[in-house]
CSV table of C-alpha atoms and ligand atoms in Angstrom, one decimal:
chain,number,residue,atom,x,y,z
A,1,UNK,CA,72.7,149.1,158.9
A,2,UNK,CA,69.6,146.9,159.1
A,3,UNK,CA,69.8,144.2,156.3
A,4,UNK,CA,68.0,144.1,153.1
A,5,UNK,CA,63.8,142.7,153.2
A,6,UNK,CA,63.8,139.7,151.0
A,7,UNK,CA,61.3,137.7,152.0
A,8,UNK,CA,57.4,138.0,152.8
A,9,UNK,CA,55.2,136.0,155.0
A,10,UNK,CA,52.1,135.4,154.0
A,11,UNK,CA,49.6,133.9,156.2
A,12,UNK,CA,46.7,132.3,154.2
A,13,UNK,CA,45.4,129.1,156.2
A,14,UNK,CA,42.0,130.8,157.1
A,15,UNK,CA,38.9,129.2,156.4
A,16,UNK,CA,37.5,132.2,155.3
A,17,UNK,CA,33.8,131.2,157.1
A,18,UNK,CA,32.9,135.1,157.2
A,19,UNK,CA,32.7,134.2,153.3
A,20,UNK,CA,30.5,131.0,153.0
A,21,UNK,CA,28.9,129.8,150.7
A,22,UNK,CA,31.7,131.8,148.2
A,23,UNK,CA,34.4,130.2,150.5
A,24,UNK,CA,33.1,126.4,150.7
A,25,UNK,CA,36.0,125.3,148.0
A,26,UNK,CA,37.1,128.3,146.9
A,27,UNK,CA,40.3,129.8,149.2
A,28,UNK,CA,39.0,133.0,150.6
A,29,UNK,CA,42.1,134.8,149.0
A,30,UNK,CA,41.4,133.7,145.6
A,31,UNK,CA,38.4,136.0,145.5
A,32,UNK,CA,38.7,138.7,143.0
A,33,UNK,CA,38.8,142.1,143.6
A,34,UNK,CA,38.2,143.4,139.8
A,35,UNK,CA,40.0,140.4,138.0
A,36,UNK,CA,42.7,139.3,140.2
A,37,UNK,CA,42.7,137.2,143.6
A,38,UNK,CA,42.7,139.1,146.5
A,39,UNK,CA,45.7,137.8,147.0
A,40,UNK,CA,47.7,138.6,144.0
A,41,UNK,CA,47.3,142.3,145.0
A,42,UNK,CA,49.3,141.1,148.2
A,43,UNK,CA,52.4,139.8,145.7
A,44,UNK,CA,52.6,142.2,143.5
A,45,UNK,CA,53.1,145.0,146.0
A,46,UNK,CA,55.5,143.1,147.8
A,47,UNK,CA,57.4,142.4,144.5
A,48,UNK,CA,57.3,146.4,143.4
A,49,UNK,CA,58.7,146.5,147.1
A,50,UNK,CA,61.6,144.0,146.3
A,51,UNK,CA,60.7,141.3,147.8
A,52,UNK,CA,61.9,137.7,146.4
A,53,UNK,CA,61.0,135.1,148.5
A,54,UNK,CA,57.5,134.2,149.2
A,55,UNK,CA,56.5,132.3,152.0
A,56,UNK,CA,52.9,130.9,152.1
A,57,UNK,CA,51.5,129.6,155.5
A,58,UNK,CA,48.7,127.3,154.4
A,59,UNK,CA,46.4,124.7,155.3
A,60,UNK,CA,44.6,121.9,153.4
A,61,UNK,CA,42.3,122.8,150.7
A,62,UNK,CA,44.1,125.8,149.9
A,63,UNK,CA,46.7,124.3,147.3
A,64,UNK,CA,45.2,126.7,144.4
A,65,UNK,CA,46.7,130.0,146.2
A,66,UNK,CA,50.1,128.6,145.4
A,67,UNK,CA,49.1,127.1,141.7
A,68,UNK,CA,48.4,130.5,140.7
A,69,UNK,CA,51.5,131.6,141.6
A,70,UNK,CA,53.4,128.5,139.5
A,71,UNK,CA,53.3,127.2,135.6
A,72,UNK,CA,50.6,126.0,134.4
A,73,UNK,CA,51.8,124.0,131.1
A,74,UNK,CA,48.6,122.7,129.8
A,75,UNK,CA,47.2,126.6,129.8
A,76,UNK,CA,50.2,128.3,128.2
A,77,UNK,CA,50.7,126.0,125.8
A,78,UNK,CA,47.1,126.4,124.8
A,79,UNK,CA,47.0,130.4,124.9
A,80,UNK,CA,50.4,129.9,122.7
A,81,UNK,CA,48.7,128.0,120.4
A,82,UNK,CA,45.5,129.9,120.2
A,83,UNK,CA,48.2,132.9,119.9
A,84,UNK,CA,46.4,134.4,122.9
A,85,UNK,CA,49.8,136.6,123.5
A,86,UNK,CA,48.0,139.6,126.0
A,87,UNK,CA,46.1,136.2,128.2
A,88,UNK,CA,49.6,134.5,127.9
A,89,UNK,CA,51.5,137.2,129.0
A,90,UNK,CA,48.5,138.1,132.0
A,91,UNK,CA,49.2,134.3,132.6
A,92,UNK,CA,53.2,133.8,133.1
A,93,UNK,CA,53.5,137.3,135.0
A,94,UNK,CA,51.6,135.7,138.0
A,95,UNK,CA,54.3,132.8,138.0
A,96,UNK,CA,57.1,133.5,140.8
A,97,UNK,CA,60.4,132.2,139.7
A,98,UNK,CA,61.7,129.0,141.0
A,99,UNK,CA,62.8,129.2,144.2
A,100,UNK,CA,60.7,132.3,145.0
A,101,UNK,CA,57.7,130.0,146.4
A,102,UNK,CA,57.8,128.2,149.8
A,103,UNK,CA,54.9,126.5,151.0
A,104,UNK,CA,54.8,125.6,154.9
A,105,UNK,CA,51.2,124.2,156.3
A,106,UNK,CA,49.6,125.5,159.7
A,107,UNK,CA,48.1,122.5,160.6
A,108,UNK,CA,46.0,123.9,163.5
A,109,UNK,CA,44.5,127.2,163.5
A,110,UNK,CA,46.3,129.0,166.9
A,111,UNK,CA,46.7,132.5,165.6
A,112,UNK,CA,48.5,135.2,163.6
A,113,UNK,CA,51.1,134.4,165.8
A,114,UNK,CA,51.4,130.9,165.3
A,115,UNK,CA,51.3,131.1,161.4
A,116,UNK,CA,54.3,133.3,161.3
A,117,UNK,CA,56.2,131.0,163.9
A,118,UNK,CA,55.5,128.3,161.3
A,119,UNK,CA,57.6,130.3,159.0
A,120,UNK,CA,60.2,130.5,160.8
A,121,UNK,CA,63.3,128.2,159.7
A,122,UNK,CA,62.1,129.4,155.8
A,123,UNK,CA,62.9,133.2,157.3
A,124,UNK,CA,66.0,132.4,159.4
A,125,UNK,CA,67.7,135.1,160.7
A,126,UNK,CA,67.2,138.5,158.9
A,127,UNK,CA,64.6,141.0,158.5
A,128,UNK,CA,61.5,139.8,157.0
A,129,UNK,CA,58.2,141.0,156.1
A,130,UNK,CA,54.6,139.7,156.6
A,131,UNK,CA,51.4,140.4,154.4
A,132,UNK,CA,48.0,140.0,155.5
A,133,UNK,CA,46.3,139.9,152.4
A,134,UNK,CA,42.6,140.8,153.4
A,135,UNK,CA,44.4,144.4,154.4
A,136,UNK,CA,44.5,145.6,150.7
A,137,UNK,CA,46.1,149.3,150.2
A,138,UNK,CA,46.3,152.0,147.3
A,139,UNK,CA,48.9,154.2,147.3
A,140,UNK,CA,50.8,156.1,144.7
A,141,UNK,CA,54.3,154.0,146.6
A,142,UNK,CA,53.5,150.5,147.7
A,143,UNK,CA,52.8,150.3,151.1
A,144,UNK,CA,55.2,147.6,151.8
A,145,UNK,CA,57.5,149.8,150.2
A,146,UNK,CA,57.3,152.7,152.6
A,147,UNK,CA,57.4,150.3,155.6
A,148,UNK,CA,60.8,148.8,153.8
A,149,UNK,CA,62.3,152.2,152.9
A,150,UNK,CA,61.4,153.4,156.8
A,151,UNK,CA,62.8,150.2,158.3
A,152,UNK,CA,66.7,151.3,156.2
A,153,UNK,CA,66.1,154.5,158.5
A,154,UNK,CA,65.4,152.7,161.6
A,155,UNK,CA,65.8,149.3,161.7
A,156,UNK,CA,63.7,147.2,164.3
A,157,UNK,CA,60.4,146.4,163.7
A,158,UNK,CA,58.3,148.7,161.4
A,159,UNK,CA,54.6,148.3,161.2
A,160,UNK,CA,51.9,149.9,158.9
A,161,UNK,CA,49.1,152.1,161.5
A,162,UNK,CA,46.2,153.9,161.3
A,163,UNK,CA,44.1,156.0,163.1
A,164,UNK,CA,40.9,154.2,164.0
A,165,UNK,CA,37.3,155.4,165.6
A,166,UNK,CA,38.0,154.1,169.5
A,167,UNK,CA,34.6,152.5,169.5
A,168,UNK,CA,37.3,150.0,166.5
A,169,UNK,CA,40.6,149.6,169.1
A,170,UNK,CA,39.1,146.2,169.8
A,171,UNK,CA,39.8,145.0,166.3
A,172,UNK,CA,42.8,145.6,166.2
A,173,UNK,CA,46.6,145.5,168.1
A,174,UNK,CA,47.0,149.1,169.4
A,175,UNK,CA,50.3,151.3,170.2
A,176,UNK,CA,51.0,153.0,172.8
A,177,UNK,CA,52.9,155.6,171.6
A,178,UNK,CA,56.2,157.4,173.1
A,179,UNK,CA,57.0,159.7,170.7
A,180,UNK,CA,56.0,161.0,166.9
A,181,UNK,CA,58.0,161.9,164.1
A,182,UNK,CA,56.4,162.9,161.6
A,183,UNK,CA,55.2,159.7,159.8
A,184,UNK,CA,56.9,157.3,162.7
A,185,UNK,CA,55.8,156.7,165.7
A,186,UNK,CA,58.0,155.2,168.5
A,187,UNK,CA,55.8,152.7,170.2
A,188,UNK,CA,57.0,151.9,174.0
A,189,UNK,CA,54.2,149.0,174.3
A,190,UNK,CA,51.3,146.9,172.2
A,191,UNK,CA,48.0,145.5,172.8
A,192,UNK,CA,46.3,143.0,170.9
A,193,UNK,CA,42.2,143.9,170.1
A,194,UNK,CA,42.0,146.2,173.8
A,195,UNK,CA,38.6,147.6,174.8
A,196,UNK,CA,38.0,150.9,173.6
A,197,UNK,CA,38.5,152.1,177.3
A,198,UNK,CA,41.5,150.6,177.8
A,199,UNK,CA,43.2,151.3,174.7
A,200,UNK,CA,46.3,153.2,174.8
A,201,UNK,CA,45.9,155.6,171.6
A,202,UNK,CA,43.3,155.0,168.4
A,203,UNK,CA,46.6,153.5,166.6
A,204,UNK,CA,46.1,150.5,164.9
A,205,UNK,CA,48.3,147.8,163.5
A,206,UNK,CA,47.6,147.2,159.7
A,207,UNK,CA,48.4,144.0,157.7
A,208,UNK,CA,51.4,145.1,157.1
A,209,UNK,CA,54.7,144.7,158.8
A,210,UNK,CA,58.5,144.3,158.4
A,211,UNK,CA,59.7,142.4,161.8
A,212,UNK,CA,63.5,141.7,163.0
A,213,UNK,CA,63.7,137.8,163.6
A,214,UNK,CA,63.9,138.2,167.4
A,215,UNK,CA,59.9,138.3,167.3
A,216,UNK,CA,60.8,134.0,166.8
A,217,UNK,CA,62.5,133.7,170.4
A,218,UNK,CA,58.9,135.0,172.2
A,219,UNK,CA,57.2,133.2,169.2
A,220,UNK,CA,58.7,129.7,170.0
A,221,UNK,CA,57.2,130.5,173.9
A,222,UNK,CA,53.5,129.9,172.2
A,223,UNK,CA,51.8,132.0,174.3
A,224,UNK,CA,48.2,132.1,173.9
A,225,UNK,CA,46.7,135.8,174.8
A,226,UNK,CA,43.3,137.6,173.2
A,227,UNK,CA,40.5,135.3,172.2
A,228,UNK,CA,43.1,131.9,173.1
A,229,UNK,CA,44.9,132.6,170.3
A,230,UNK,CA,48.9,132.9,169.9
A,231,UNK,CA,48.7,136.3,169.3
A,232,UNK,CA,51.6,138.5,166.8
A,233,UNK,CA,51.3,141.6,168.7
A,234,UNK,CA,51.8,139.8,172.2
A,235,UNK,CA,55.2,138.2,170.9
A,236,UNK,CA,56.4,142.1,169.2
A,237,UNK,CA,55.5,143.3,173.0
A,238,UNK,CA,57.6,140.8,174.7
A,239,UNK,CA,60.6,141.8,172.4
A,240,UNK,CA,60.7,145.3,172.6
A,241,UNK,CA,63.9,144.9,175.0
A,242,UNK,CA,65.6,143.3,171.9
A,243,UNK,CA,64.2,145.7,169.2
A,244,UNK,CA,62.4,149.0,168.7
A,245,UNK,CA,59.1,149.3,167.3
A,246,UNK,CA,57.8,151.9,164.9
A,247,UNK,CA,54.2,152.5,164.0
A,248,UNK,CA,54.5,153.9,160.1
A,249,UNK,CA,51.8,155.9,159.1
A,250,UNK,CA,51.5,154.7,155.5
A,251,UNK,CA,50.3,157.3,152.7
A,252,UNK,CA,47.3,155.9,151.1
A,253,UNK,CA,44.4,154.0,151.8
A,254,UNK,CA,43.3,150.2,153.5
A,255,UNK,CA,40.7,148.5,152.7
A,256,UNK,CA,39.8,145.6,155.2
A,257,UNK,CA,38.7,142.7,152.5
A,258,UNK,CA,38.0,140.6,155.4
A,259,UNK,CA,34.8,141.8,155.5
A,260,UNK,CA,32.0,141.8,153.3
A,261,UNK,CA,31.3,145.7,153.3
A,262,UNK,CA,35.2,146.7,153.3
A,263,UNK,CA,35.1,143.8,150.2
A,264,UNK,CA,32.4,145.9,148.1
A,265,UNK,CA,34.0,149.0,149.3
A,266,UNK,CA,37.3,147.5,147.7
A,267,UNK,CA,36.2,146.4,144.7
A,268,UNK,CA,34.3,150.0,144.2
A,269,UNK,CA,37.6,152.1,145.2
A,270,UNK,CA,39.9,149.7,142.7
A,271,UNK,CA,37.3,150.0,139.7
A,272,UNK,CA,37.4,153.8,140.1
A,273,UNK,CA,41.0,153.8,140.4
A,274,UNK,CA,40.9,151.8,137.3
A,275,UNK,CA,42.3,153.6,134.1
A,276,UNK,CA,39.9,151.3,131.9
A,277,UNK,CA,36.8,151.2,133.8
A,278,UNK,CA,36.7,154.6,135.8
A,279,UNK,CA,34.9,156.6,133.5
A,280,UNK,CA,32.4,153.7,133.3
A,281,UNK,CA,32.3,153.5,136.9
A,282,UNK,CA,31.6,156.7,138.0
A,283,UNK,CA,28.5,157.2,136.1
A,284,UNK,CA,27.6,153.9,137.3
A,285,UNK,CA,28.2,154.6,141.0
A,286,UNK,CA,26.6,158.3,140.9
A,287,UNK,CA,23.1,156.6,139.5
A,288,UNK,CA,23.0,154.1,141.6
A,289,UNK,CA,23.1,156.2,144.9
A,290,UNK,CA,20.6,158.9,143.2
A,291,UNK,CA,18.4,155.6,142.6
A,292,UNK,CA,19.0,154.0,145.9
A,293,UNK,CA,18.4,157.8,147.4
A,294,UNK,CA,14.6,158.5,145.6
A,295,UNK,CA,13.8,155.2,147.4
A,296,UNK,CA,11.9,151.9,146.0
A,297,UNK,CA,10.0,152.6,142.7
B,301,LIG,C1,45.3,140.9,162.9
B,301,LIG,C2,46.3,141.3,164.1
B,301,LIG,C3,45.9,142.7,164.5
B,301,LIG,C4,46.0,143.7,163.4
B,301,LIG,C5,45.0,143.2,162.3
B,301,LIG,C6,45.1,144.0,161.0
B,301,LIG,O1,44.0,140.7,163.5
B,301,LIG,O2,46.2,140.3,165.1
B,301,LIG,O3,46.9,143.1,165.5
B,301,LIG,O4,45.6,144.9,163.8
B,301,LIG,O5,45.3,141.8,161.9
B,301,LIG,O6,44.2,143.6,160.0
B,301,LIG,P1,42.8,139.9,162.7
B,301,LIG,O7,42.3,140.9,161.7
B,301,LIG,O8,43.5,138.7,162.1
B,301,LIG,O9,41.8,139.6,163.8
């Protein structure tokens, strides 16, 4: 039986340049989608998933990712004060508990790969996940969730897909698959960002994974593969003599943050999911295409 998923990786040491000017001194993860960073989407899914240990792979500059995940005295006690309760409360339920927060810096940027190496003594040796918070998902379950329930079933590593357009394979690590069922599918090999003629299938790694720790033995090689970067997907291929590898097709939708049209799209999609502003929003949204669709004037 595969152990219990209690920690996340989360690998935040980007410099976020697809976002300048927002992202001169502003973390690109502390953008909000609605009113909450980007990456506070990322947490609380993983805590509805059970996760209790968060580990952020950071870089300089980037200190107020993990502030707003720790007290801030000065601002409770002034919302306490000013009996703000509902700010309070918004406030302190951002807070991880102590010992919940780990902070380890990437101090060169060599890849998806490398930040999760840098993780590794703060994972040791059980099954872990890792988050890539620009990947943001609704879904009646958290999608970390499914992965997590999946991975009790089969163990190994278990890894949130999607069908992309093939003209898309080379954004992304790609299965090839050797067998479905139902939601899973078996992959028998990987490949990181392949041309859309070479890619095996149109099935496409999201930011979302749970991995067994023997990912760390082809991760401590530091291999560099697509674009000279230590690549994650290159180090899950080597080990696939150690551990399966299931593609899980998750039941909602992604949203790819890490652009500035999937961003938009985003912050569109969680506004109209939004109990308080959806009947706003949809009003909003339906004028502005008629608008946009008469043309200028
Ligand atoms: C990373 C991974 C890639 C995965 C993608 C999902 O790529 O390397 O395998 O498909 O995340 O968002 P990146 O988007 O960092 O280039």
């Amino acid at each position: 039986m595969p152990s219990r998923v209690r920690k996340a990786v989360l690998p935040v040491a980007g410099l976020g340049t697809r976002f300048l000017p927002a992202t001169k001194v502003i973390a690109k993860e502390m953008i909000p989608v609605i009113d909450k960073p980007v990456v506070q989407y990322a947490i609380e899914e993983a805590r509805d998933a059970g996760i209790e240990e968060f580990i952020f792979v950071t870089a300089d500059g980037k200190e107020s990712i993990a502030n707003h995940f720790s007290v801030q005295p000065v601002l409770e006690s002034m919302l306490a004060e000013k009996r703000k309760y509902a700010e309070l409360k918004l406030v302190m339920d951002t807070t991880l508990p102590p010992g919940g927060l780990h902070i380890v810096k990437q101090h060169d940027p060599l890849g998806l790969g490398h930040a999760v190496w840098c993780a590794k003594s703060l994972v040791g040796n059980e099954p872990f996940a890792v988050i890539l918070p620009d990947d943001m998902v609704l879904s009646g379950v958290p999608c970390l969730k499914q992965l997590i329930d999946a991975h009790a079933q089969v163990g190994g590593h278990v890894v949130a897909v999607e069908d992309v357009p093939r003209e898309m394979t080379n954004r992304y690590g790609i299965l090839d698959i050797e067998r479905e069922d139902g939601r899973l599918s078996k992959a028998r090999g990987l490949v990181e960002k392949p041309s859309p003629e070479k890619a095996p299938s149109t099935l496409a790694i999201i930011g979302r994974y749970v991995l067994d720790p023997v990912v760390f033995a082809e991760l401590d090689k530091r291999m560099a593969g697509a674009g000279g970067e230590i690549q994650l997907t290159d180090a899950l291929n080597r080990s696939l003599d150690r551990s399966t590898f299931h593609g899980y097709r998750f039941e909602g939708r992604r949203y790819d943050c890490g652009t500035r049209v999937g961003f938009v799209e985003a912050n569109l999609a969680f506004a109209l999911a939004h109990p308080d502003m959806r009947d706003r929003m949809v009003p909003i949204v339906e004028r502005l295409l008629k608008e946009y669709r008469a043309g200028p004037g």
